[in-house]
PDB file of C-alpha atoms in Angstrom:
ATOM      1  CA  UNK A   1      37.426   9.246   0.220  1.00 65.00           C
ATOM      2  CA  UNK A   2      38.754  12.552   1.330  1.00 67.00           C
ATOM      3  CA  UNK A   3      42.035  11.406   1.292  1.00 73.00           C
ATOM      4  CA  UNK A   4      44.662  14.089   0.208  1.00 74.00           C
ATOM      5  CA  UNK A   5      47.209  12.141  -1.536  1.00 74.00           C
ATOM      6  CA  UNK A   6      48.866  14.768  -3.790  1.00 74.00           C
ATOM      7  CA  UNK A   7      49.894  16.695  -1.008  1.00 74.00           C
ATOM      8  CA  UNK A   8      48.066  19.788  -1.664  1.00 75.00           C
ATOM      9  CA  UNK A   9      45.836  20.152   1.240  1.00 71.00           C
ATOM     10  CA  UNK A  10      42.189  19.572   2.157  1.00 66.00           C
ATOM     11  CA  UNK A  11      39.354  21.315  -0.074  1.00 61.00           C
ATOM     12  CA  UNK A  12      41.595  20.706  -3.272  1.00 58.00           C
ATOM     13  CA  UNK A  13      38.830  18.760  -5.169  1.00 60.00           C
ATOM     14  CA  UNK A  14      38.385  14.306  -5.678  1.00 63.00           C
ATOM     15  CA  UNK A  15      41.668  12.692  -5.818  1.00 69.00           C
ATOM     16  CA  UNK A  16      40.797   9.428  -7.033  1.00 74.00           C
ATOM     17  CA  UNK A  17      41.925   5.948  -6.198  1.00 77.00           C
ATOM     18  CA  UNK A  18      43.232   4.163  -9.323  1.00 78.00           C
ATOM     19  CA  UNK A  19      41.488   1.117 -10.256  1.00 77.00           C
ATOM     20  CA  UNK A  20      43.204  -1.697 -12.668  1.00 75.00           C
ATOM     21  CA  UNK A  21      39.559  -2.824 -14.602  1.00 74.00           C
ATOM     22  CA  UNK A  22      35.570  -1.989 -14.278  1.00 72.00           C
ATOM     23  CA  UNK A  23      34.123  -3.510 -11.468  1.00 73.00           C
ATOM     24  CA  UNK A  24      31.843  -6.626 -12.238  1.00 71.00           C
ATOM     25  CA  UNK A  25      28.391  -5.667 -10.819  1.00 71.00           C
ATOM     26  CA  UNK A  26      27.257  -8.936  -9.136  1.00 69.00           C
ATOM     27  CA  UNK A  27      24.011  -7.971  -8.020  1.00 62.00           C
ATOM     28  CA  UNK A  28      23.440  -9.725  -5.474  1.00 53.00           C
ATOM     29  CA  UNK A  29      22.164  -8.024  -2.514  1.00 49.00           C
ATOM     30  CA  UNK A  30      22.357 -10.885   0.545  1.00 46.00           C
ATOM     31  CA  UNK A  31      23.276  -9.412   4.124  1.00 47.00           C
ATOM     32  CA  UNK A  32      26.039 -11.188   5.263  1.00 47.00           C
ATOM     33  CA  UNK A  33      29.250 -11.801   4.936  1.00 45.00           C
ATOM     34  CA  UNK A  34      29.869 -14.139   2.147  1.00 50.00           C
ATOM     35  CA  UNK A  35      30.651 -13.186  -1.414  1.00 51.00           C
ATOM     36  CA  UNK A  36      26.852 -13.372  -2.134  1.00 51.00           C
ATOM     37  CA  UNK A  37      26.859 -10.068  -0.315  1.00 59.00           C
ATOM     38  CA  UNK A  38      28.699  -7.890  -2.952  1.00 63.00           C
ATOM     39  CA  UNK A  39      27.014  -5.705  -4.660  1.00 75.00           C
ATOM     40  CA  UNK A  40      29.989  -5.204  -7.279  1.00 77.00           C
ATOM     41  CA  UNK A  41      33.584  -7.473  -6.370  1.00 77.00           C
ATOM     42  CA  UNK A  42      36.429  -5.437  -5.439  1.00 81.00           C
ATOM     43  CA  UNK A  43      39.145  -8.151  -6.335  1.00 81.00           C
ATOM     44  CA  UNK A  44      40.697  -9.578  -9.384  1.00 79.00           C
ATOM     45  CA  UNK A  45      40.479 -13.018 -10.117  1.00 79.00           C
ATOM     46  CA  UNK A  46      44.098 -13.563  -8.892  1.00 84.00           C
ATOM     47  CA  UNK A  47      42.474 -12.114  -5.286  1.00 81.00           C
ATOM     48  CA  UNK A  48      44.280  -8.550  -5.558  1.00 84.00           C
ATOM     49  CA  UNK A  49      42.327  -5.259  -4.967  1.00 83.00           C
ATOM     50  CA  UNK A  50      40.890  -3.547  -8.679  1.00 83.00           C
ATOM     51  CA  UNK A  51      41.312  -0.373  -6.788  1.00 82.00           C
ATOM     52  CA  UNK A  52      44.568   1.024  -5.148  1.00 81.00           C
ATOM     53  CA  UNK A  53      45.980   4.257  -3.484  1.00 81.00           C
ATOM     54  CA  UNK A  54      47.753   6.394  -5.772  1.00 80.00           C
ATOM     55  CA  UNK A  55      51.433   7.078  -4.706  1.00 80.00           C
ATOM     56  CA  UNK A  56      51.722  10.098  -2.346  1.00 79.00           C
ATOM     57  CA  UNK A  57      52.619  13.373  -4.339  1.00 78.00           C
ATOM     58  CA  UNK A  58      50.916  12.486  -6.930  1.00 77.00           C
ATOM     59  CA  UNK A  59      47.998  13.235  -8.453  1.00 72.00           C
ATOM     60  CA  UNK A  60      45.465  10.292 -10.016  1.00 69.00           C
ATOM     61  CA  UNK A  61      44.451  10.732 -13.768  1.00 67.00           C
ATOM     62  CA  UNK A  62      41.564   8.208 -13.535  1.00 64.00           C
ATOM     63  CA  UNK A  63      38.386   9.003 -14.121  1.00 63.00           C
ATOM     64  CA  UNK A  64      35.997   7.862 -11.366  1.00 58.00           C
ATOM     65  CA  UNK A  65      32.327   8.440 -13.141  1.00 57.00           C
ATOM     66  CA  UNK A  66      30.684   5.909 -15.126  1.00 55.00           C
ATOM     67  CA  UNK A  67      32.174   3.185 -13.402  1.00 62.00           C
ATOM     68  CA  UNK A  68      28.555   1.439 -12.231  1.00 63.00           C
ATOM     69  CA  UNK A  69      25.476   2.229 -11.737  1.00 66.00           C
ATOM     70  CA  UNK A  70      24.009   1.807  -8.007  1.00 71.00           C
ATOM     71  CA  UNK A  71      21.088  -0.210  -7.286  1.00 75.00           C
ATOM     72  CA  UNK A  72      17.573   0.347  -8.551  1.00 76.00           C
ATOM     73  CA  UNK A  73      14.212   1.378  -6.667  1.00 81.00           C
ATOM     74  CA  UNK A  74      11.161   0.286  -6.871  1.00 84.00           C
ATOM     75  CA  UNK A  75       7.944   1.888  -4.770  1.00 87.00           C
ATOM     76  CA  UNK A  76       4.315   1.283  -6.039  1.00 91.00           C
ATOM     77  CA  UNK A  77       1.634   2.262  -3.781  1.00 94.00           C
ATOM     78  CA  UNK A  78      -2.312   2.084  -3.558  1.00 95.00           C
ATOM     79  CA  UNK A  79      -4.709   3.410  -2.277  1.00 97.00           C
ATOM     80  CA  UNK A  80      -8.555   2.361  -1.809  1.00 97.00           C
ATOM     81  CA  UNK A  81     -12.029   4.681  -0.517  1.00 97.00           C
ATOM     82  CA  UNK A  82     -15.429   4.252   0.144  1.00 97.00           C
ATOM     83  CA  UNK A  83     -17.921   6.527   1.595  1.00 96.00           C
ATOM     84  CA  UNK A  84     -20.983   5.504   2.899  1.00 96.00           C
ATOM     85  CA  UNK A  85     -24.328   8.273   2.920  1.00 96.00           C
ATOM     86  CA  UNK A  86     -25.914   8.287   5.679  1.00 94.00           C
ATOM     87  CA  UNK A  87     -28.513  10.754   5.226  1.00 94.00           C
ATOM     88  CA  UNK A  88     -28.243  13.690   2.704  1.00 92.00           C
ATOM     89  CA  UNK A  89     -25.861  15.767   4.567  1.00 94.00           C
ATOM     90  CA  UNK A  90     -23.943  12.647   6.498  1.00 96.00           C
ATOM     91  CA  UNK A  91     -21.670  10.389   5.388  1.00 96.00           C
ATOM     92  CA  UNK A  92     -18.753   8.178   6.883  1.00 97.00           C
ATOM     93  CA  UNK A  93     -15.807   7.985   4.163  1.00 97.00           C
ATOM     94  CA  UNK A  94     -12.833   4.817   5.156  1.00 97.00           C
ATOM     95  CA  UNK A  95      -9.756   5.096   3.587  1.00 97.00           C
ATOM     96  CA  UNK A  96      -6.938   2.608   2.920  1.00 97.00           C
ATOM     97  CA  UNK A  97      -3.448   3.388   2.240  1.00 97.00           C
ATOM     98  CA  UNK A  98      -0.624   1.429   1.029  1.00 95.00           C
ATOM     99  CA  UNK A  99       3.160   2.384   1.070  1.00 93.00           C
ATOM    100  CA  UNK A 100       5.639   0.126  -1.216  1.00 91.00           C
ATOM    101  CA  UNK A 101       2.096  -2.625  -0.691  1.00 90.00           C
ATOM    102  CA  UNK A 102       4.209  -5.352  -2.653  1.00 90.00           C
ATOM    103  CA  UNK A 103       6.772  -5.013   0.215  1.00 87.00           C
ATOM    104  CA  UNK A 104       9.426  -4.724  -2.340  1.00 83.00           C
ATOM    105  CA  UNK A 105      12.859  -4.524  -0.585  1.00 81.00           C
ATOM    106  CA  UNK A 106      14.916  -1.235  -1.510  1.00 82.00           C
ATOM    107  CA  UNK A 107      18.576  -1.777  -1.211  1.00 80.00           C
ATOM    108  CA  UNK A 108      20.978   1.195  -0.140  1.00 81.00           C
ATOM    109  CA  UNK A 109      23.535   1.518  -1.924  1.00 80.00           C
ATOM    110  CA  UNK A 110      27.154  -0.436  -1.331  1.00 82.00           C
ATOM    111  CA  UNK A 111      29.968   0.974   0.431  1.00 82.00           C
ATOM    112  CA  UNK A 112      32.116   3.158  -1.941  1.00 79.00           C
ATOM    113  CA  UNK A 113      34.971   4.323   0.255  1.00 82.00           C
ATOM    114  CA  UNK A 114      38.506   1.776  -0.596  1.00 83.00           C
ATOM    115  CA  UNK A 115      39.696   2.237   2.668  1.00 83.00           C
ATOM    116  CA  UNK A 116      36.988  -0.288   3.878  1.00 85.00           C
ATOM    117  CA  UNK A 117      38.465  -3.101   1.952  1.00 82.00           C
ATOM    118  CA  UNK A 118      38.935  -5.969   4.180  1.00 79.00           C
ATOM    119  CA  UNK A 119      34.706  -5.108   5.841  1.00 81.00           C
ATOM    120  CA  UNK A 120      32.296  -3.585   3.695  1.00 83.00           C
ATOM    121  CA  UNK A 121      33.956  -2.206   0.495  1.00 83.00           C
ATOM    122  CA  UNK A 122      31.843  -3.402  -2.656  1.00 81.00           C
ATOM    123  CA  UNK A 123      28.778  -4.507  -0.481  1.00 82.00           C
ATOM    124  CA  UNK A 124      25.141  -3.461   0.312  1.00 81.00           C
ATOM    125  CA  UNK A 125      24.533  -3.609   4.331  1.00 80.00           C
ATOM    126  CA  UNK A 126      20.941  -1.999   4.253  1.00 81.00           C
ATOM    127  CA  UNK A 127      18.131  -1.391   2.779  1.00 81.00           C
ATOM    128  CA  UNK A 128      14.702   0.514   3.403  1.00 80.00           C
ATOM    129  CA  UNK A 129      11.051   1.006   2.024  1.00 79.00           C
ATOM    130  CA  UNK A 130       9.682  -1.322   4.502  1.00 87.00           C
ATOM    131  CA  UNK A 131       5.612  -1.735   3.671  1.00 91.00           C
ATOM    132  CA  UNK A 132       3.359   0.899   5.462  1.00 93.00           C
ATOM    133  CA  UNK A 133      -0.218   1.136   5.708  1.00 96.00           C
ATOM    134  CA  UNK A 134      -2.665   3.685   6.988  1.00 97.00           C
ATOM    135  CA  UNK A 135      -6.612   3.622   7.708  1.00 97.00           C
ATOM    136  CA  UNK A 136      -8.560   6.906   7.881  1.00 97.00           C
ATOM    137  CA  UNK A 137     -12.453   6.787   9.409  1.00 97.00           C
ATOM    138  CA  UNK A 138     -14.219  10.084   8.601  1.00 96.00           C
ATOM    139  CA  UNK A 139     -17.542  11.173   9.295  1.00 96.00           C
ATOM    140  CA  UNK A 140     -18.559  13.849   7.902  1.00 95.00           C
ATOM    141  CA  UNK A 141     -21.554  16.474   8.431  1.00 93.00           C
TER     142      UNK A 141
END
């Protein structure tokens, strides 16, 4: 997050939040603002944060990586042509092309920062890779 909570000044490297278990990746990826909506659940089952600021003047010994792994992406695209002769040296070529064609939704990934707790903290609020096509006419001589 930025946050400087040993004391020792900006630029001084990740000083991690501490964090009582793993994360359970729910992966669910609903836009809204139910519990459907996390992407991993930031609470216990007793309703207590997993993750918590470290004291101040302190320094975290947690280690941060590994903890999940975001969301996945998927992109398959196609593409179709045909060119028609229209005498030796002329010829009209049409071209189709297809961007993410299954229109499979790519989620971005949740919100990682702690300090967002009681909003977005743990969920995924966009997404991309809408579907995109393109036509090409060429004539050619």
């Amino acid at each position: 997050t930025g946050d400087d909570f040993a004391g020792v000044g900006p630029g001084s490297g990740a000083q991690l939040w501490l964090f009582t278990r793993a994360p359970e990746v729910k992966g669910q990826y609903a836009n809204n603002n139910t519990d459907a909506s996390y992407y991993f659940n930031p609470f216990n089952a007793d309703g207590t944060a997993i993750f918590t600021k470290p004291a101040l003047g302190t320094i975290s010994s947690q280690k941060g990586r590994g903890i999940f792994y975001n969301v996945g992406f998927q992109n398959h695209n196609l593409r179709i042509s045909k060119e028609f002769r229209i005498t030796e040296t002329q010829s009209i070529s049409f071209v189709t092309e297809g961007f993410n064609w299954l229109n499979h939704p790519n989620w971005n990934g949740p919100d990682t920062n702690p300090n967002n707790l009681a909003t977005t903290f743990g969920k995924i609020t966009s997404k991309g890779g809408e579907r995109q096509v393109q036509f090409a006419l060429r004539y050619q001589f």
